[in-house]
C-alpha cells in the first residue's frame, strides 16, 4: 500500500472515530437515548399482531415526525443476532461516525483541504448527543452532506447530485428531524436565490429548487404534530415563527459555548480541549477574511456563501427560544444550532490549499481527537461501573409486566447533562415489551402512545417516590440502590414488596 493510500485510510479512521462510541459502549449516559430505544421497542410491539404486550400502547400511524429513525432501528434489529437495543446503537454509530466524513465531503466540494475535516470530530460528541438527541445528530450529518451536493462541480447539478438532494431532503422530512429539514430548506433556497441571477449558476439554482418540491409536498404529512387536548392546532412552522423573541446576547453566547462540545460539570479536560480547538478555528477563520467580499460572492466562491449561512444560523439561534410551545412542546430548540454553526466554521476555515494551513489546525485537531478518546474511555467506565448488574436485573424480569424504574443518582452522574437514569425503564420495553413509568410515549408526535399517563416521581427519582401516590401502576420495581439504605425507597413499606434479585447497584423488587 502506498503512502497516500495509507494516509487516506488513517484520515477516514480519525473522522469516523466518534462513531465507535455506541459500538463499544453498551449503556450510554445520554438522557433521552434510552427513551428513543424504548420507542423503537414499543413500535416493534404494536406492529406485531400476536404480541402479548401491545395492549399497553397505541400505534399513531406511519405519518408524523421522527418515523424514519425508528424504522431504521427496526429494520436493523431484524438482522440475525441483534435486538432493538443493539440495532439502535448500530444506527446511531452510522450517523455519529458520518458527521466527520460529511464535513470532509462539504470541504472537498468547496475545493478546500479535506484533511481539516478532522476538526469536526469532537463536534460529533456534542452536548446534543449527551442529552440523547440522536435523531438530531443524525439529521445534521445528512444536512451537511446535502450542502456538499449543492457545491459540487460543474455549475449545473449532475443527475447524481440532484438525486442525492432529493433523497436527503426526503429522508429528513420523513422522520429524522423536522427542525433540521426546515433549516436545510432555508439554506438551500437561500443559496438558490443567491445563484439565480448568474447565468452560469442559474441551472444549479433551478435544479435545487426542483429537488425540494417532493420533500415540501410530504411536509404536511410528516412535519405536523397532532395537538394535545385543548391546544391550538398550529403547524410546526407556525409554532416556530410565533415563538421568535429578542435575545439576551451575552447569555446566549455563554450558553452556545456550552453546547458545542459535550459538557462535563466537574472535569476540566473538556474545557481545555475545547479552548485549544477554538483557538485553531479562530486562526483559520482570520486567514479567510480577505476572501469575504462582494466580488467573491458574485463570482461563485463557496466561502462567502458559507459565511452568510453561518451568520443566518447564528441569528436564528439568537431569536429562536429554548422552548417552543404547542404542538411541539419542544425543549432545546435553539440549542441545536451552535453545533451546526461550528461545523460551518470548520468548513470555512478549511477552504485553502496551503500546507501550512494544516500546521495551524494541528493543535485544535489533536485536542479534538484527545477529547474523543477521553470521552470514549469515560463513557466506557460509566457502562462498566455504574450500570454493572443492570442488564442482569432486566433479564430477571418476566416479559410484559408493568415495571417502574427508580434511581438514587450518585453525585458523579451529575457530571453529565440532564438526568442519565431518567428513561432507563425503556431498556426493559425494548428487550421484553411491557410498560414502564418514565418514557417518551406521551409526546403526541411520536409513533407510539401509551395507554395512560403514569403516576411517577419526576425523572423516576427515587427520592420523590411515595407509595400511596406512585405504586398503583407498578407490578415490579427496578431500583438503583442508595448505598446508605439498600431497602430505600421501600424502607417503610418493606412488607409490601419482596426482593427478587440483586446485581451490582441494581435490585429487582416485586409487589406482594
Coordinates of C-alpha atoms in Angstrom, one line a residue:
X1 CA 0.0 0.0 0.0
X2 CA 1.5 3.4 -1.0
X3 CA 1.9 6.3 1.5
X4 CA -1.0 8.3 0.0
X5 CA -3.5 5.4 0.4
X6 CA -2.3 4.8 3.9
X7 CA -2.9 8.5 4.8
X8 CA -6.4 8.4 3.3
X9 CA -7.3 5.4 5.4
X10 CA -5.8 6.9 8.5
X11 CA -7.8 10.1 7.9
X12 CA -11.0 8.1 7.4
X13 CA -10.4 6.3 10.7
X14 CA -10.0 9.6 12.5
X15 CA -13.1 11.0 11.0
X16 CA -15.3 8.1 12.0
X17 CA -13.8 7.6 15.4
X18 CA -16.7 9.2 17.3
X19 CA -19.0 6.6 15.8
X20 CA -17.1 3.9 17.7
X21 CA -18.7 5.1 21.0
X22 CA -22.1 3.4 20.6
X23 CA -20.4 0.2 19.2
X24 CA -18.0 0.0 22.2
X25 CA -20.3 1.1 25.0
X26 CA -23.5 -0.9 25.8
X27 CA -25.1 1.7 28.1
X28 CA -24.7 5.4 27.4
X29 CA -25.5 8.2 29.9
X30 CA -27.3 10.2 27.3
X31 CA -30.6 11.3 28.8
X32 CA -33.2 10.8 26.1
X33 CA -31.3 8.0 24.3
X34 CA -33.0 5.1 26.3
X35 CA -36.3 6.7 25.6
X36 CA -35.7 6.6 21.8
X37 CA -34.7 2.9 22.2
X38 CA -37.9 2.3 24.1
X39 CA -39.9 4.0 21.4
X40 CA -38.4 1.6 18.8
X41 CA -39.2 -1.3 21.1
X42 CA -42.8 -0.1 21.6
X43 CA -43.2 0.3 17.8
X44 CA -41.9 -3.3 17.4
X45 CA -44.6 -4.4 19.9
X46 CA -47.6 -2.6 18.3
X47 CA -46.9 -3.8 14.8
X48 CA -46.6 -7.4 15.9
X49 CA -50.1 -8.8 15.9
X50 CA -49.5 -11.6 18.4
X51 CA -47.5 -9.5 20.8
X52 CA -48.9 -10.1 24.4
X53 CA -47.8 -6.6 25.4
X54 CA -49.2 -4.5 22.6
X55 CA -52.2 -3.7 24.8
X56 CA -50.0 -1.1 26.6
X57 CA -49.5 1.0 23.5
X58 CA -51.4 2.7 20.7
X59 CA -49.9 3.0 17.2
X60 CA -50.3 6.5 15.9
X61 CA -49.6 5.8 12.3
X62 CA -46.7 6.0 9.9
X63 CA -47.0 9.7 9.2
X64 CA -45.7 12.3 11.5
X65 CA -42.2 13.4 12.8
X66 CA -39.3 11.1 13.7
X67 CA -40.7 8.0 11.9
X68 CA -37.7 7.1 9.8
X69 CA -35.2 6.8 12.6
X70 CA -37.3 4.2 14.4
X71 CA -38.0 2.4 11.2
X72 CA -34.2 2.2 10.5
X73 CA -33.7 0.7 14.0
X74 CA -36.5 -1.8 13.5
X75 CA -35.1 -2.9 10.1
X76 CA -31.6 -3.4 11.5
X77 CA -33.0 -5.3 14.5
X78 CA -34.3 -8.0 12.2
X79 CA -30.7 -8.9 11.3
X80 CA -29.6 -12.2 12.9
X81 CA -28.2 -11.8 16.5
X82 CA -29.5 -8.3 17.0
X83 CA -32.2 -6.9 19.3
X84 CA -33.7 -3.4 19.3
X85 CA -31.1 -2.1 21.7
X86 CA -28.1 -3.3 19.7
X87 CA -29.7 -2.1 16.4
X88 CA -30.3 1.3 17.8
X89 CA -26.6 1.6 18.7
X90 CA -25.6 0.5 15.1
X91 CA -27.9 3.1 13.6
X92 CA -26.5 5.8 16.0
X93 CA -22.9 4.7 15.2
X94 CA -23.5 5.2 11.4
X95 CA -24.8 8.8 11.8
X96 CA -22.4 9.8 14.6
X97 CA -19.4 8.4 12.7
X98 CA -20.8 10.0 9.5
X99 CA -20.5 13.6 10.8
X100 CA -16.8 13.9 10.1
X101 CA -17.0 12.3 6.5
X102 CA -19.9 14.6 5.8
X103 CA -17.8 17.7 6.6
X104 CA -15.0 16.2 4.6
X105 CA -17.3 15.9 1.6
X106 CA -18.5 19.5 2.1
X107 CA -15.0 20.8 2.3
X108 CA -13.9 18.9 -0.8
X109 CA -17.0 20.1 -2.7
X110 CA -16.0 23.7 -1.9
X111 CA -12.4 23.0 -3.1
X112 CA -10.8 23.1 0.3
X113 CA -8.3 20.9 2.2
X114 CA -10.4 17.8 3.3
X115 CA -7.8 16.9 5.9
X116 CA -9.0 19.7 8.1
X117 CA -12.3 17.9 8.5
X118 CA -10.7 16.2 11.5
X119 CA -11.5 19.4 13.4
X120 CA -15.2 18.4 13.2
X121 CA -14.7 15.1 15.0
X122 CA -15.3 16.4 18.6
X123 CA -18.5 18.1 17.4
X124 CA -20.0 14.7 16.7
X125 CA -19.8 14.2 20.5
X126 CA -21.5 17.5 21.4
X127 CA -23.8 18.1 24.3
X128 CA -26.7 17.4 21.8
X129 CA -25.6 13.8 21.8
X130 CA -25.0 13.7 25.6
X131 CA -28.6 14.9 26.0
X132 CA -29.7 11.9 23.9
X133 CA -30.9 13.9 20.9
X134 CA -29.6 11.3 18.5
X135 CA -32.1 11.8 15.6
X136 CA -30.9 15.5 15.6
X137 CA -27.3 14.4 15.4
X138 CA -28.2 12.1 12.6
X139 CA -30.0 14.8 10.7
X140 CA -27.1 17.2 10.9
X141 CA -24.9 14.6 9.1
X142 CA -27.4 14.5 6.3
X143 CA -27.8 18.3 6.2
X144 CA -24.0 18.8 5.8
X145 CA -23.9 16.2 3.1
X146 CA -26.8 17.9 1.2
X147 CA -24.8 21.2 1.3
X148 CA -21.9 19.4 -0.1
X149 CA -24.0 18.2 -3.0
X150 CA -25.0 21.8 -3.7
X151 CA -21.4 22.9 -4.1
X152 CA -20.2 20.1 -6.3
X153 CA -18.9 20.9 -9.7
X154 CA -19.9 21.5 -12.5
X155 CA -22.0 24.7 -12.4
X156 CA -25.2 22.7 -13.0
X157 CA -26.0 19.9 -10.7
X158 CA -25.3 16.4 -12.1
X159 CA -28.0 13.8 -12.2
X160 CA -26.4 12.1 -9.2
X161 CA -26.3 15.3 -7.2
X162 CA -30.0 16.1 -8.0
X163 CA -31.0 12.6 -6.9
X164 CA -28.9 12.9 -3.8
X165 CA -30.5 16.2 -2.8
X166 CA -33.9 14.7 -3.4
X167 CA -33.1 11.6 -1.3
X168 CA -31.6 13.6 1.6
X169 CA -34.3 16.1 1.9
X170 CA -36.9 13.4 1.7
X171 CA -35.1 11.4 4.5
X172 CA -35.1 14.5 6.7
X173 CA -38.8 15.2 6.3
X174 CA -39.7 11.5 6.6
X175 CA -38.6 11.5 10.1
X176 CA -35.0 12.0 11.1
X177 CA -35.6 15.6 12.3
X178 CA -38.2 18.1 11.2
X179 CA -36.3 21.1 12.5
X180 CA -33.1 20.1 10.6
X181 CA -35.3 19.7 7.5
X182 CA -36.6 23.3 7.9
X183 CA -33.0 24.5 8.3
X184 CA -31.8 22.7 5.2
X185 CA -34.7 24.0 3.1
X186 CA -33.9 27.6 4.2
X187 CA -30.2 27.1 3.5
X188 CA -30.8 25.6 0.0
X189 CA -33.4 28.2 -1.0
X190 CA -31.1 30.9 0.1
X191 CA -28.2 29.5 -2.0
X192 CA -30.5 29.1 -4.9
X193 CA -31.6 32.8 -4.6
X194 CA -28.0 34.0 -4.4
X195 CA -27.1 32.0 -7.6
X196 CA -30.2 32.6 -9.6
X197 CA -29.1 35.9 -11.1
X198 CA -25.9 34.4 -12.5
X199 CA -26.5 32.8 -15.9
X200 CA -23.7 30.3 -15.2
X201 CA -25.2 29.1 -12.0
X202 CA -28.9 29.5 -12.8
X203 CA -29.3 25.9 -13.7
X204 CA -27.9 24.8 -10.3
X205 CA -30.4 27.1 -8.5
X206 CA -33.3 25.7 -10.5
X207 CA -32.2 22.1 -10.0
X208 CA -32.0 22.7 -6.3
X209 CA -35.5 24.3 -6.1
X210 CA -37.0 21.4 -8.0
X211 CA -35.2 18.8 -5.8
X212 CA -37.0 20.3 -2.8
X213 CA -40.5 20.1 -4.2
X214 CA -41.2 16.4 -3.3
X215 CA -40.0 16.9 0.3
X216 CA -42.0 20.0 0.7
X217 CA -45.1 18.2 -0.6
X218 CA -44.5 15.5 2.1
X219 CA -44.1 18.0 4.8
X220 CA -47.8 18.4 5.7
X221 CA -47.9 14.6 6.4
X222 CA -44.6 14.3 8.3
X223 CA -44.0 17.7 9.7
X224 CA -47.2 18.2 11.6
X225 CA -47.6 17.2 15.2
X226 CA -51.1 16.3 16.5
X227 CA -52.2 18.8 19.2
X228 CA -52.8 17.6 22.7
X229 CA -56.3 18.1 24.0
X230 CA -57.1 21.8 24.5
X231 CA -54.2 23.0 22.4
X232 CA -54.5 25.3 19.4
X233 CA -53.9 23.4 16.2
X234 CA -50.8 25.1 14.8
X235 CA -48.3 23.6 12.3
X236 CA -44.7 23.1 13.3
X237 CA -43.6 26.1 11.2
X238 CA -46.3 28.3 12.8
X239 CA -45.2 27.2 16.2
X240 CA -41.6 28.2 15.5
X241 CA -42.4 31.5 13.9
X242 CA -44.8 32.5 16.7
X243 CA -42.1 31.8 19.3
X244 CA -39.4 34.2 18.0
X245 CA -38.1 36.7 20.5
X246 CA -35.4 39.3 21.2
X247 CA -32.4 37.7 22.9
X248 CA -30.0 38.4 25.7
X249 CA -26.9 38.2 23.5
X250 CA -24.3 37.8 26.3
X251 CA -26.2 34.9 28.0
X252 CA -26.9 33.3 24.6
X253 CA -23.2 33.4 23.7
X254 CA -22.2 31.7 27.0
X255 CA -24.9 29.0 26.5
X256 CA -23.8 28.4 22.9
X257 CA -20.3 27.7 24.1
X258 CA -21.5 25.0 26.5
X259 CA -23.4 23.2 23.7
X260 CA -20.5 22.9 21.1
X261 CA -18.7 20.1 22.9
X262 CA -20.1 17.6 25.4
X263 CA -20.2 19.5 28.7
X264 CA -18.7 17.8 31.9
X265 CA -19.7 19.7 35.0
X266 CA -16.8 18.7 37.2
X267 CA -13.9 17.8 34.9
X268 CA -11.7 20.4 33.2
X269 CA -10.2 18.4 30.4
X270 CA -13.2 19.1 28.2
X271 CA -12.9 22.9 28.7
X272 CA -9.1 22.8 27.9
X273 CA -9.5 20.8 24.7
X274 CA -12.4 23.0 23.6
X275 CA -10.3 26.1 24.2
X276 CA -7.4 24.7 22.1
X277 CA -9.8 23.6 19.4
X278 CA -11.4 27.1 19.3
X279 CA -8.0 28.8 19.0
X280 CA -7.2 26.8 15.9
X281 CA -10.6 27.5 14.3
X282 CA -10.3 31.3 15.0
X283 CA -6.8 31.4 13.4
X284 CA -8.1 29.6 10.3
X285 CA -11.1 32.0 10.2
X286 CA -8.8 35.0 10.3
X287 CA -7.0 33.7 7.2
X288 CA -10.2 33.5 5.1
X289 CA -11.4 37.0 6.0
X290 CA -9.8 38.7 2.9
X291 CA -11.9 36.4 0.7
X292 CA -15.2 37.5 2.2
X293 CA -16.2 40.2 -0.4
X294 CA -18.9 41.0 -2.9
X295 CA -16.7 40.1 -5.8
X296 CA -16.1 36.6 -4.4
X297 CA -19.8 36.2 -3.8
X298 CA -20.6 37.3 -7.4
X299 CA -18.0 35.0 -8.8
X300 CA -19.5 31.9 -7.1
X301 CA -16.8 31.4 -4.4
X302 CA -18.4 29.0 -1.8
X303 CA -16.7 30.8 1.1
X304 CA -18.9 33.9 1.3
X305 CA -22.0 31.8 0.8
X306 CA -21.0 29.6 3.7
X307 CA -20.3 32.7 5.8
X308 CA -23.8 34.0 5.1
X309 CA -25.3 30.6 6.1
X310 CA -23.2 30.7 9.3
X311 CA -24.4 34.2 10.1
X312 CA -28.0 33.2 9.4
X313 CA -27.8 30.2 11.6
X314 CA -26.3 32.2 14.4
X315 CA -29.0 34.8 14.1
X316 CA -31.6 32.0 14.2
X317 CA -30.0 30.7 17.4
X318 CA -30.4 34.2 18.9
X319 CA -34.1 34.7 18.1
X320 CA -35.4 31.2 18.5
X321 CA -36.2 30.4 22.1
X322 CA -35.1 27.3 24.0
X323 CA -38.7 26.2 24.4
X324 CA -41.3 26.1 21.6
X325 CA -44.9 25.6 22.7
X326 CA -47.7 23.6 21.2
X327 CA -48.0 21.5 19.2
X328 CA -44.2 20.8 19.5
X329 CA -43.9 21.3 23.3
X330 CA -40.2 21.1 22.4
X331 CA -37.4 22.0 24.8
X332 CA -33.9 22.8 23.4
X333 CA -35.0 24.2 20.1
X334 CA -32.2 26.9 19.6
X335 CA -29.7 24.7 21.4
X336 CA -29.4 22.5 18.3
X337 CA -27.9 25.3 16.3
X338 CA -24.4 26.0 17.9
X339 CA -23.1 22.7 16.6
X340 CA -24.3 23.4 13.1
X341 CA -22.8 26.9 13.2
X342 CA -19.5 25.4 14.4
X343 CA -19.5 22.8 11.6
X344 CA -19.9 25.6 9.1
X345 CA -16.9 27.5 10.7
X346 CA -14.7 24.4 10.4
X347 CA -15.6 24.1 6.7
X348 CA -14.9 27.8 6.1
X349 CA -11.5 27.5 7.8
X350 CA -10.5 24.6 5.6
X351 CA -11.1 26.5 2.3
X352 CA -7.5 26.8 1.3
X353 CA -4.8 24.5 0.0
X354 CA -1.6 25.9 1.6
X355 CA 0.2 23.2 3.5
X356 CA 0.9 25.5 6.5
X357 CA -2.8 25.8 7.0
X358 CA -2.7 22.2 8.2
X359 CA 0.0 23.0 10.7
X360 CA -2.1 25.8 12.1
X361 CA -5.0 23.4 12.5
X362 CA -2.9 20.7 14.1
X363 CA -3.3 21.8 17.8
X364 CA -7.1 22.0 17.5
X365 CA -7.3 18.7 15.7
X366 CA -5.1 16.9 18.2
X367 CA -7.1 18.5 21.1
X368 CA -10.4 17.4 19.5
X369 CA -9.1 13.8 18.9
X370 CA -7.9 13.8 22.5
X371 CA -11.4 14.8 23.6
X372 CA -12.9 12.0 21.6
X373 CA -10.5 9.5 23.1
X374 CA -11.0 10.6 26.7
X375 CA -14.8 10.8 26.3
X376 CA -14.8 7.2 24.9
X377 CA -12.9 6.0 28.0
X378 CA -15.2 7.9 30.3
X379 CA -18.4 6.5 28.7
X380 CA -17.0 3.0 28.8
X381 CA -16.3 3.5 32.6
X382 CA -19.9 4.5 33.1
X383 CA -21.3 1.5 31.4
X384 CA -18.9 -0.9 33.1
X385 CA -19.2 0.5 36.7
X386 CA -22.4 2.5 37.2
X387 CA -24.5 0.1 35.0
X388 CA -22.9 -3.1 36.3
X389 CA -25.7 -5.5 37.0
X390 CA -28.5 -3.5 35.3
X391 CA -28.8 -5.9 32.3
X392 CA -28.9 -8.9 34.6
X393 CA -31.6 -7.2 36.6
X394 CA -33.7 -6.6 33.5
X395 CA -33.2 -10.2 32.5
X396 CA -34.7 -11.3 35.8
X397 CA -38.0 -9.6 35.0
X398 CA -40.8 -11.5 33.3
X399 CA -41.9 -10.2 29.9
X400 CA -44.9 -8.0 29.6
X401 CA -45.0 -6.5 33.1
X402 CA -45.7 -3.0 34.4
X403 CA -42.2 -2.1 35.6
X404 CA -41.3 1.1 37.5
X405 CA -37.6 2.1 37.5
X406 CA -36.4 4.3 40.3
X407 CA -33.0 5.6 41.0
X408 CA -30.8 7.3 43.5
X409 CA -28.4 9.2 41.3
X410 CA -24.8 9.4 42.7
X411 CA -23.0 12.8 42.5
X412 CA -20.6 11.6 39.8
X413 CA -23.6 11.1 37.4
X414 CA -24.3 14.8 37.5
X415 CA -21.1 15.1 35.5
X416 CA -23.4 14.6 32.5
X417 CA -26.2 16.9 31.4
X418 CA -29.8 16.2 32.3
X419 CA -30.8 13.0 34.1
X420 CA -28.9 10.0 32.7
X421 CA -31.1 7.5 34.6
X422 CA -34.5 9.1 33.7
X423 CA -35.6 6.8 31.0
X424 CA -33.9 3.5 32.0
X425 CA -37.2 1.6 32.0
X426 CA -37.3 1.9 28.3
X427 CA -34.5 -0.7 28.0
X428 CA -37.0 -3.1 29.5
X429 CA -39.6 -2.2 27.0
X430 CA -37.1 -2.7 24.1
X431 CA -36.0 -6.1 25.4
X432 CA -39.1 -7.6 26.8
X433 CA -42.1 -5.4 25.9
X434 CA -44.2 -4.4 28.8
X435 CA -44.8 -1.0 30.3
X436 CA -42.6 1.5 32.2
X437 CA -43.2 4.6 34.3
X438 CA -41.0 7.1 32.5
X439 CA -40.8 7.2 28.7
X440 CA -41.2 9.3 25.6
X441 CA -44.6 7.8 24.6
X442 CA -46.5 10.9 26.0
X443 CA -45.3 13.1 23.1
X444 CA -48.1 13.2 20.5
X445 CA -45.6 13.5 17.7
X446 CA -44.1 10.1 18.3
X447 CA -45.3 6.9 16.5
X448 CA -46.3 5.1 19.7
X449 CA -48.6 6.3 22.5
X450 CA -49.2 4.7 26.0
X451 CA -52.5 3.5 27.3
X452 CA -52.5 6.1 30.1
X453 CA -50.3 8.6 31.9
X454 CA -48.3 7.0 34.7
X455 CA -48.1 8.4 38.2
X456 CA -44.4 8.6 38.8
X457 CA -41.9 10.9 40.6
X458 CA -40.2 13.4 38.2
X459 CA -37.5 11.7 36.1
X460 CA -38.1 8.5 38.1
X461 CA -36.1 9.9 41.0
X462 CA -36.4 7.5 44.0
X463 CA -36.1 10.4 46.4
X464 CA -39.5 11.6 45.3
X465 CA -41.3 8.2 45.4
X466 CA -44.3 8.0 47.7
X467 CA -46.0 4.6 48.0
X468 CA -49.6 5.9 48.1
X469 CA -49.1 8.1 45.0
X470 CA -46.7 6.2 42.8
X471 CA -47.1 2.4 43.3
X472 CA -50.6 1.7 41.9
X473 CA -49.4 1.1 38.3
X474 CA -46.3 -1.0 39.2
X475 CA -46.1 -4.7 39.4
X476 CA -42.3 -4.8 39.6
X477 CA -39.7 -2.2 40.6
X478 CA -36.1 -1.9 39.4
X479 CA -34.1 0.4 41.8
X480 CA -30.7 1.9 41.6
X481 CA -29.9 1.5 45.2
X482 CA -28.9 4.1 47.8
X483 CA -25.7 2.8 49.5
X484 CA -26.7 4.3 52.8
X485 CA -30.1 2.5 52.8
X486 CA -30.3 -0.5 50.4
X487 CA -34.0 -1.0 51.0
X488 CA -35.0 2.5 50.1
X489 CA -37.4 3.7 48.9
X490 CA -39.4 0.8 50.5
X491 CA -37.9 1.1 54.0
X492 CA -41.2 2.0 55.5
X493 CA -43.2 -0.4 53.2
X494 CA -40.9 -3.4 53.3
X495 CA -43.9 -5.7 53.9
X496 CA -45.4 -4.7 50.6
X497 CA -42.6 -5.8 48.4
X498 CA -40.2 -8.8 48.1
X499 CA -36.6 -8.7 46.8
X500 CA -36.3 -10.9 43.7
X501 CA -32.7 -10.3 42.7
X502 CA -29.7 -8.0 43.3
X503 CA -27.0 -7.4 40.8
X504 CA -24.4 -4.7 41.3
X505 CA -26.1 -1.4 42.1
X506 CA -29.5 -2.7 41.0
X507 CA -32.3 -4.5 42.7
X508 CA -35.5 -6.1 41.4
X509 CA -38.4 -5.8 43.8
X510 CA -41.8 -7.4 43.2
X511 CA -45.0 -6.0 44.7
X512 CA -46.6 -8.6 47.1

